[in-house]
mmCIF file of C-alpha atoms in Angstrom:
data_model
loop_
_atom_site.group_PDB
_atom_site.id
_atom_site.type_symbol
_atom_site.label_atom_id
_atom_site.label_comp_id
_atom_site.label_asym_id
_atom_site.label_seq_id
_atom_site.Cartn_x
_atom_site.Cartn_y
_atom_site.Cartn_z
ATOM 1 C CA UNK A 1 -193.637 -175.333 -126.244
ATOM 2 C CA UNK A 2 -189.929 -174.005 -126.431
ATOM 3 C CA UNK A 3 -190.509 -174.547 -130.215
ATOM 4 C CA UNK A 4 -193.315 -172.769 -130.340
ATOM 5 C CA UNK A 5 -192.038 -169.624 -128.489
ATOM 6 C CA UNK A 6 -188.360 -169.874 -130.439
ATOM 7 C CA UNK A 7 -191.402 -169.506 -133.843
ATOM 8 C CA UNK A 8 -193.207 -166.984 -132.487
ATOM 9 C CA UNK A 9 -190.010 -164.914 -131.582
ATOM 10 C CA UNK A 10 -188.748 -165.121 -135.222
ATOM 11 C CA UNK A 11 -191.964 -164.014 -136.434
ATOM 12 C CA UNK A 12 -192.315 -161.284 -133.814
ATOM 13 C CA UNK A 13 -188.853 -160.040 -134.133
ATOM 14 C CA UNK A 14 -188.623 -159.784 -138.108
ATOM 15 C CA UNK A 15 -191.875 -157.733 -138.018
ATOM 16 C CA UNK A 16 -191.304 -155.866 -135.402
ATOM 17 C CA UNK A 17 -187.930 -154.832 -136.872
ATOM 18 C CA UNK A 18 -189.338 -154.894 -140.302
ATOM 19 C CA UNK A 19 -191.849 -151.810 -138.844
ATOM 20 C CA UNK A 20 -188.961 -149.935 -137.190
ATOM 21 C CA UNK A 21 -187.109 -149.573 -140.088
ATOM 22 C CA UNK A 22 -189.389 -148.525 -142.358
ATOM 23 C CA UNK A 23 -190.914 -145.960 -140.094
ATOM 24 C CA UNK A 24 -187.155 -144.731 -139.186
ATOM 25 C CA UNK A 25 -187.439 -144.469 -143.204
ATOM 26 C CA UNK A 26 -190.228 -142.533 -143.505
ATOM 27 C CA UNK A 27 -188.973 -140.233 -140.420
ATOM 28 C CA UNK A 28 -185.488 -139.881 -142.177
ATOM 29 C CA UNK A 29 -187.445 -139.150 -145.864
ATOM 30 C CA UNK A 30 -186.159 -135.393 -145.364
ATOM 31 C CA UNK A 31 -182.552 -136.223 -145.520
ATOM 32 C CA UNK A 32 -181.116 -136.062 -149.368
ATOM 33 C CA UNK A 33 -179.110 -138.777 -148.285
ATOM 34 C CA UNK A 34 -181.443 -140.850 -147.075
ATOM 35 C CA UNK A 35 -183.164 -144.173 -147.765
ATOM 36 C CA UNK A 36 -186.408 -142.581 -149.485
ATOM 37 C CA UNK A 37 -184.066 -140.484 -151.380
ATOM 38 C CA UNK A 38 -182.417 -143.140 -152.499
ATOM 39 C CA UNK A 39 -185.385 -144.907 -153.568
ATOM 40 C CA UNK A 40 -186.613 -141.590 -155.241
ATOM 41 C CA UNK A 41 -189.069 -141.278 -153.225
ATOM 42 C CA UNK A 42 -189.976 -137.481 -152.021
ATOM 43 C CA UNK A 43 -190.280 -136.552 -148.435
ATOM 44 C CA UNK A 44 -193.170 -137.647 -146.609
ATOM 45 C CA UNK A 45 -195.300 -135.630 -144.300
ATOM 46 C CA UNK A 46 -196.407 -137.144 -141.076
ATOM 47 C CA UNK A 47 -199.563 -137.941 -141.836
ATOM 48 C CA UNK A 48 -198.378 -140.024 -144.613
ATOM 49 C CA UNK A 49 -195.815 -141.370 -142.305
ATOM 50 C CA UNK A 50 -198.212 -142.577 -140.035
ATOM 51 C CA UNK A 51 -200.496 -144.311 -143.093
ATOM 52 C CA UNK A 52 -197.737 -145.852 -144.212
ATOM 53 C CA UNK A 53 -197.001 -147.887 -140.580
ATOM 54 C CA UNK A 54 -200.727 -148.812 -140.207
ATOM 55 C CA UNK A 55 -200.847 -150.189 -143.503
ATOM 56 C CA UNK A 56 -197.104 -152.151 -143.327
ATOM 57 C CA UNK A 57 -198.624 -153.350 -139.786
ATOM 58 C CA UNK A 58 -202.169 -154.270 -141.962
ATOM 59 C CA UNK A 59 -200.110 -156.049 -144.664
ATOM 60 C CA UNK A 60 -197.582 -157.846 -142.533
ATOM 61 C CA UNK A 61 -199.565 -159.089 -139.724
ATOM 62 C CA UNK A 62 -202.020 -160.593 -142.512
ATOM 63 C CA UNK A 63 -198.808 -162.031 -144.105
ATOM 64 C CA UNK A 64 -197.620 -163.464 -141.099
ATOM 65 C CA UNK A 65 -200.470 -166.000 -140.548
ATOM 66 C CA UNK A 66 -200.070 -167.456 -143.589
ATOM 67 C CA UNK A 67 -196.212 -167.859 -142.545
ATOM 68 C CA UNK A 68 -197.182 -168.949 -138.906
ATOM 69 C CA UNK A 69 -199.924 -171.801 -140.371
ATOM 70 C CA UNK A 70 -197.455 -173.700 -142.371
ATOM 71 C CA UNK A 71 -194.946 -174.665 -139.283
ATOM 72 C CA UNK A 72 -191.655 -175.956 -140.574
ATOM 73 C CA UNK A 73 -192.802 -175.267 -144.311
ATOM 74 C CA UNK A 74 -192.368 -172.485 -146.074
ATOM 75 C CA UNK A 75 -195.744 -170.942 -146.738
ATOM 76 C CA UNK A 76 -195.857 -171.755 -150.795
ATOM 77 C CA UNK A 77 -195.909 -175.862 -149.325
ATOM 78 C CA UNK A 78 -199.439 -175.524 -148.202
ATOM 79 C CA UNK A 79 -202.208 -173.573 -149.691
ATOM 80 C CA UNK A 80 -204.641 -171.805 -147.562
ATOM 81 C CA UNK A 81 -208.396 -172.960 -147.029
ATOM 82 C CA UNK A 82 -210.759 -170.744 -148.843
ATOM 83 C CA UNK A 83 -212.117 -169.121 -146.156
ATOM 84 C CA UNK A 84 -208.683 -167.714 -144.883
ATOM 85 C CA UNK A 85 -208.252 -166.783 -148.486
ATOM 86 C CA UNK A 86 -211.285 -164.711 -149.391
ATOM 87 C CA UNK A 87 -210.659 -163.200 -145.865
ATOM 88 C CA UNK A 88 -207.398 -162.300 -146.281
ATOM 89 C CA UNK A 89 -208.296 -160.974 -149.796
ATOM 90 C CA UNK A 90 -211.417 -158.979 -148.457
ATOM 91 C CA UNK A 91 -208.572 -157.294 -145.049
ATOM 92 C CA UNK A 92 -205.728 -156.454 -147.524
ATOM 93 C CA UNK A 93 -207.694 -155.082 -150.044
ATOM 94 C CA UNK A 94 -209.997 -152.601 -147.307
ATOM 95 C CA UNK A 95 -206.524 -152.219 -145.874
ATOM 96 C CA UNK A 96 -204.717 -150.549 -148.914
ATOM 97 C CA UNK A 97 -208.305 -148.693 -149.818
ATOM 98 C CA UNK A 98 -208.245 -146.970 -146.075
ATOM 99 C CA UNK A 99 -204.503 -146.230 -146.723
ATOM 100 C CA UNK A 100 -205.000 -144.949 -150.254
ATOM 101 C CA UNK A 101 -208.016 -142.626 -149.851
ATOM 102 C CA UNK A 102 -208.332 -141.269 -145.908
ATOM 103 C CA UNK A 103 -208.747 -138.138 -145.707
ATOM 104 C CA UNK A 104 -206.448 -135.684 -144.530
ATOM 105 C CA UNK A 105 -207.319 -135.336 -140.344
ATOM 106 C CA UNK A 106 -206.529 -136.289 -136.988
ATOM 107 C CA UNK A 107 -207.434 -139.208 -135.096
ATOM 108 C CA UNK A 108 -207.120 -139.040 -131.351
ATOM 109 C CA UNK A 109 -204.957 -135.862 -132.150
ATOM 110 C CA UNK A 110 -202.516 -137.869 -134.265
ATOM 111 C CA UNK A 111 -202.209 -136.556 -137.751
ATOM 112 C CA UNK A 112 -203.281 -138.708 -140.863
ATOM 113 C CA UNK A 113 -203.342 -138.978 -144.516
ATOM 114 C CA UNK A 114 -203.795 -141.126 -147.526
ATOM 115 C CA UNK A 115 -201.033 -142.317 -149.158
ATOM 116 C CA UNK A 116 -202.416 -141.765 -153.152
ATOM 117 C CA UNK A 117 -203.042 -138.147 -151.826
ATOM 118 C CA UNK A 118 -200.599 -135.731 -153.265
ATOM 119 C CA UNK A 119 -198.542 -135.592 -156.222
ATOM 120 C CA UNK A 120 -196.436 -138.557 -155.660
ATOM 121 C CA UNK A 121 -198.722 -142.051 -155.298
ATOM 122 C CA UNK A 122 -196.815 -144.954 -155.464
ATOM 123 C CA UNK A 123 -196.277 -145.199 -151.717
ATOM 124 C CA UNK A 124 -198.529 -148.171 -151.332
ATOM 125 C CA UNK A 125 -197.259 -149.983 -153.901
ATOM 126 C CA UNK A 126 -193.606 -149.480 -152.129
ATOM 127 C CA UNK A 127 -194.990 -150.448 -148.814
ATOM 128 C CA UNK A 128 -196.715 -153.875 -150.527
ATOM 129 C CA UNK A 129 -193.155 -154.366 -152.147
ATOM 130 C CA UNK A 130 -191.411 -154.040 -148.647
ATOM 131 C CA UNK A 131 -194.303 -156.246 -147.117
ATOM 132 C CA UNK A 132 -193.619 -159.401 -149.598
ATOM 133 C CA UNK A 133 -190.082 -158.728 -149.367
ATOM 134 C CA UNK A 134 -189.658 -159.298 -145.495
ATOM 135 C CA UNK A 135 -192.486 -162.194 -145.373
ATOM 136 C CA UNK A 136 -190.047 -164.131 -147.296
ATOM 137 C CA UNK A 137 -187.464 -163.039 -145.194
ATOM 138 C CA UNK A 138 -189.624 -164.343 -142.111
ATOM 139 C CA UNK A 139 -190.439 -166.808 -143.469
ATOM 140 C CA UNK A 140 -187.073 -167.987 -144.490
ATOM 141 C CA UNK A 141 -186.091 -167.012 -140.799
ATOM 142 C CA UNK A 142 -188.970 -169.616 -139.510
ATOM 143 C CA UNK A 143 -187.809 -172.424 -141.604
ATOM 144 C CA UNK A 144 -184.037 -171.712 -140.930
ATOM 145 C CA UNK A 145 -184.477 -172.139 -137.282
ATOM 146 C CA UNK A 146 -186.773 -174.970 -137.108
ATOM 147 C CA UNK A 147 -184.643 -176.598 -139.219
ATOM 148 C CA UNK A 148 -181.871 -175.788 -136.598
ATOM 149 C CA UNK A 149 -183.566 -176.860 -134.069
ATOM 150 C CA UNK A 150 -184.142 -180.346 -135.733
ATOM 151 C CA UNK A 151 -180.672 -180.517 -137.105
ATOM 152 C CA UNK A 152 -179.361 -180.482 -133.386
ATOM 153 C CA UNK A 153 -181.712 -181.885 -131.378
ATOM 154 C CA UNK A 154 -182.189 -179.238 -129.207
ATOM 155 C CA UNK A 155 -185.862 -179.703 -126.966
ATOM 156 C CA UNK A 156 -185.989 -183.488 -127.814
ATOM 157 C CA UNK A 157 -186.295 -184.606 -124.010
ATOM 158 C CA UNK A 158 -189.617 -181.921 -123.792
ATOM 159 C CA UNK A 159 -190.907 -181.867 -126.813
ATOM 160 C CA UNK A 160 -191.458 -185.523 -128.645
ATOM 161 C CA UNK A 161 -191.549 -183.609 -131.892
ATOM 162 C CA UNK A 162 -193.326 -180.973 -134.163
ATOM 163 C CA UNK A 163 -196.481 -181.536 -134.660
ATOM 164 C CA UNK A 164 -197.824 -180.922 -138.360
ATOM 165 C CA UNK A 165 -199.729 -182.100 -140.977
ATOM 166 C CA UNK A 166 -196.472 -183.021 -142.455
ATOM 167 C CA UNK A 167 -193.662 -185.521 -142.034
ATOM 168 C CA UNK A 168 -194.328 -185.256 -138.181
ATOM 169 C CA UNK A 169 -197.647 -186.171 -138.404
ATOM 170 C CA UNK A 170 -197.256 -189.798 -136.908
ATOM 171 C CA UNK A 171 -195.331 -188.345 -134.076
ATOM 172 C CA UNK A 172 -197.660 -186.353 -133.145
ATOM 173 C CA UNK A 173 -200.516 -188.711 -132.915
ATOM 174 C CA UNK A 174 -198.357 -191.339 -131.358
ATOM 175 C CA UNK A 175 -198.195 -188.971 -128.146
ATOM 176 C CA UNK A 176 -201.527 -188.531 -128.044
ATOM 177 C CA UNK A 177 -202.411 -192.876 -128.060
ATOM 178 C CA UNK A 178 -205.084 -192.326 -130.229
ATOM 179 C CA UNK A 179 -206.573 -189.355 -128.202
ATOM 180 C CA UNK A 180 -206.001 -186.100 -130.493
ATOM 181 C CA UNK A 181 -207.410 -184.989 -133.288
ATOM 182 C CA UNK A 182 -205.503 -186.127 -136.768
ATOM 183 C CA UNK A 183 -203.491 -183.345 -138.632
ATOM 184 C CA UNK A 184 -202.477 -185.650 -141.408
ATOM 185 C CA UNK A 185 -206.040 -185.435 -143.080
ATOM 186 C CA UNK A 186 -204.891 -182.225 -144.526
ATOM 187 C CA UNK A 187 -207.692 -179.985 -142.947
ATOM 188 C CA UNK A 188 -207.094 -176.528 -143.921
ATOM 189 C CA UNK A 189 -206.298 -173.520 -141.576
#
């Protein structure tokens, strides 16, 4: 369990932090100085702004489960079943489309806008960019620190060892005497 929660902490933190910056990036788009500027990208109006964190939050959260699924591999190691595919396909696509085309408006008094409305409409494309970029980043992060965590030992006396469809797999069903389902038959998530 400690492994579990040190896992989800990595993911949460790096897309949590991930968010922050790139809305304190669209905030700060005004600035010459800035980030955006420095990207060439022109300032953003709020409702943009806004757009732009649903569909990072869209992209990443989608990119996360395919980071979370693998365990201690990174996520290239295992491919996804096809059902998790053509889902994930269907989600990010309706994702960018809602991002790309809503109409200027409100919802629940909160400004909103698509981001290919305007002159400039590369925005999503920036936002997938940034997406990829910090899934590998997390998902670097994820293998990193279980591989810490192995390297020292730390949580052997709780925790007999990660369970997986991998190199752990044996482990795994050794605690359960023959009681748990097998993860080494490479069943798909």
């Amino acid at each position: 369990l400690p492994v579990l929660l040190i896992t989800a902490c990595v993911h949460g933190v790096v897309a949590c932090s991930s968010s922050l910056l790139l809305l304190w990036g669209g905030l700060d788009s005004n600035n010459p100085d800035g980030l955006f500027a420095g990207l060439s990208i022109p300032p953003l109006e709020y409702g943009k702004i806004v757009t732009m964190i649903y569909l990072k939050v869209s992209l990443s959260d989608f990119l996360t489960l395919f980071s979370a699924r693998t365990q201690e591999d990174f996520f290239w190691n295992n491919r996804p079943g096809r059902t998790l595919f053509l889902a994930a396909l269907m989600s990010l696509t309706l994702s960018t489309i809602l991002a790309c085309t809503w109409p200027e408006s409100t919802l629940d008094g909160i400004p909103v806008m698509g981001l290919a409305r305007g002159d400039y409409k590369l925005i999503p494309l920036w936002v997938w960019m940034y997406c990829l970029l910090f899934w590998f980043i997390q998902d670097s992060l994820k293998v990193s620190s279980l591989l810490l965590i192995q390297q020292f030992g730390w949580f052997e006396q709780n925790q007999p060892s990660l369970p997986s469809h991998g190199k752990y797999a044996n482990a795994f069903s050794d605690s359960c005497d023959g009681q748990c389902p097998s993860l080494a038959d490479n069943t798909k998530v």
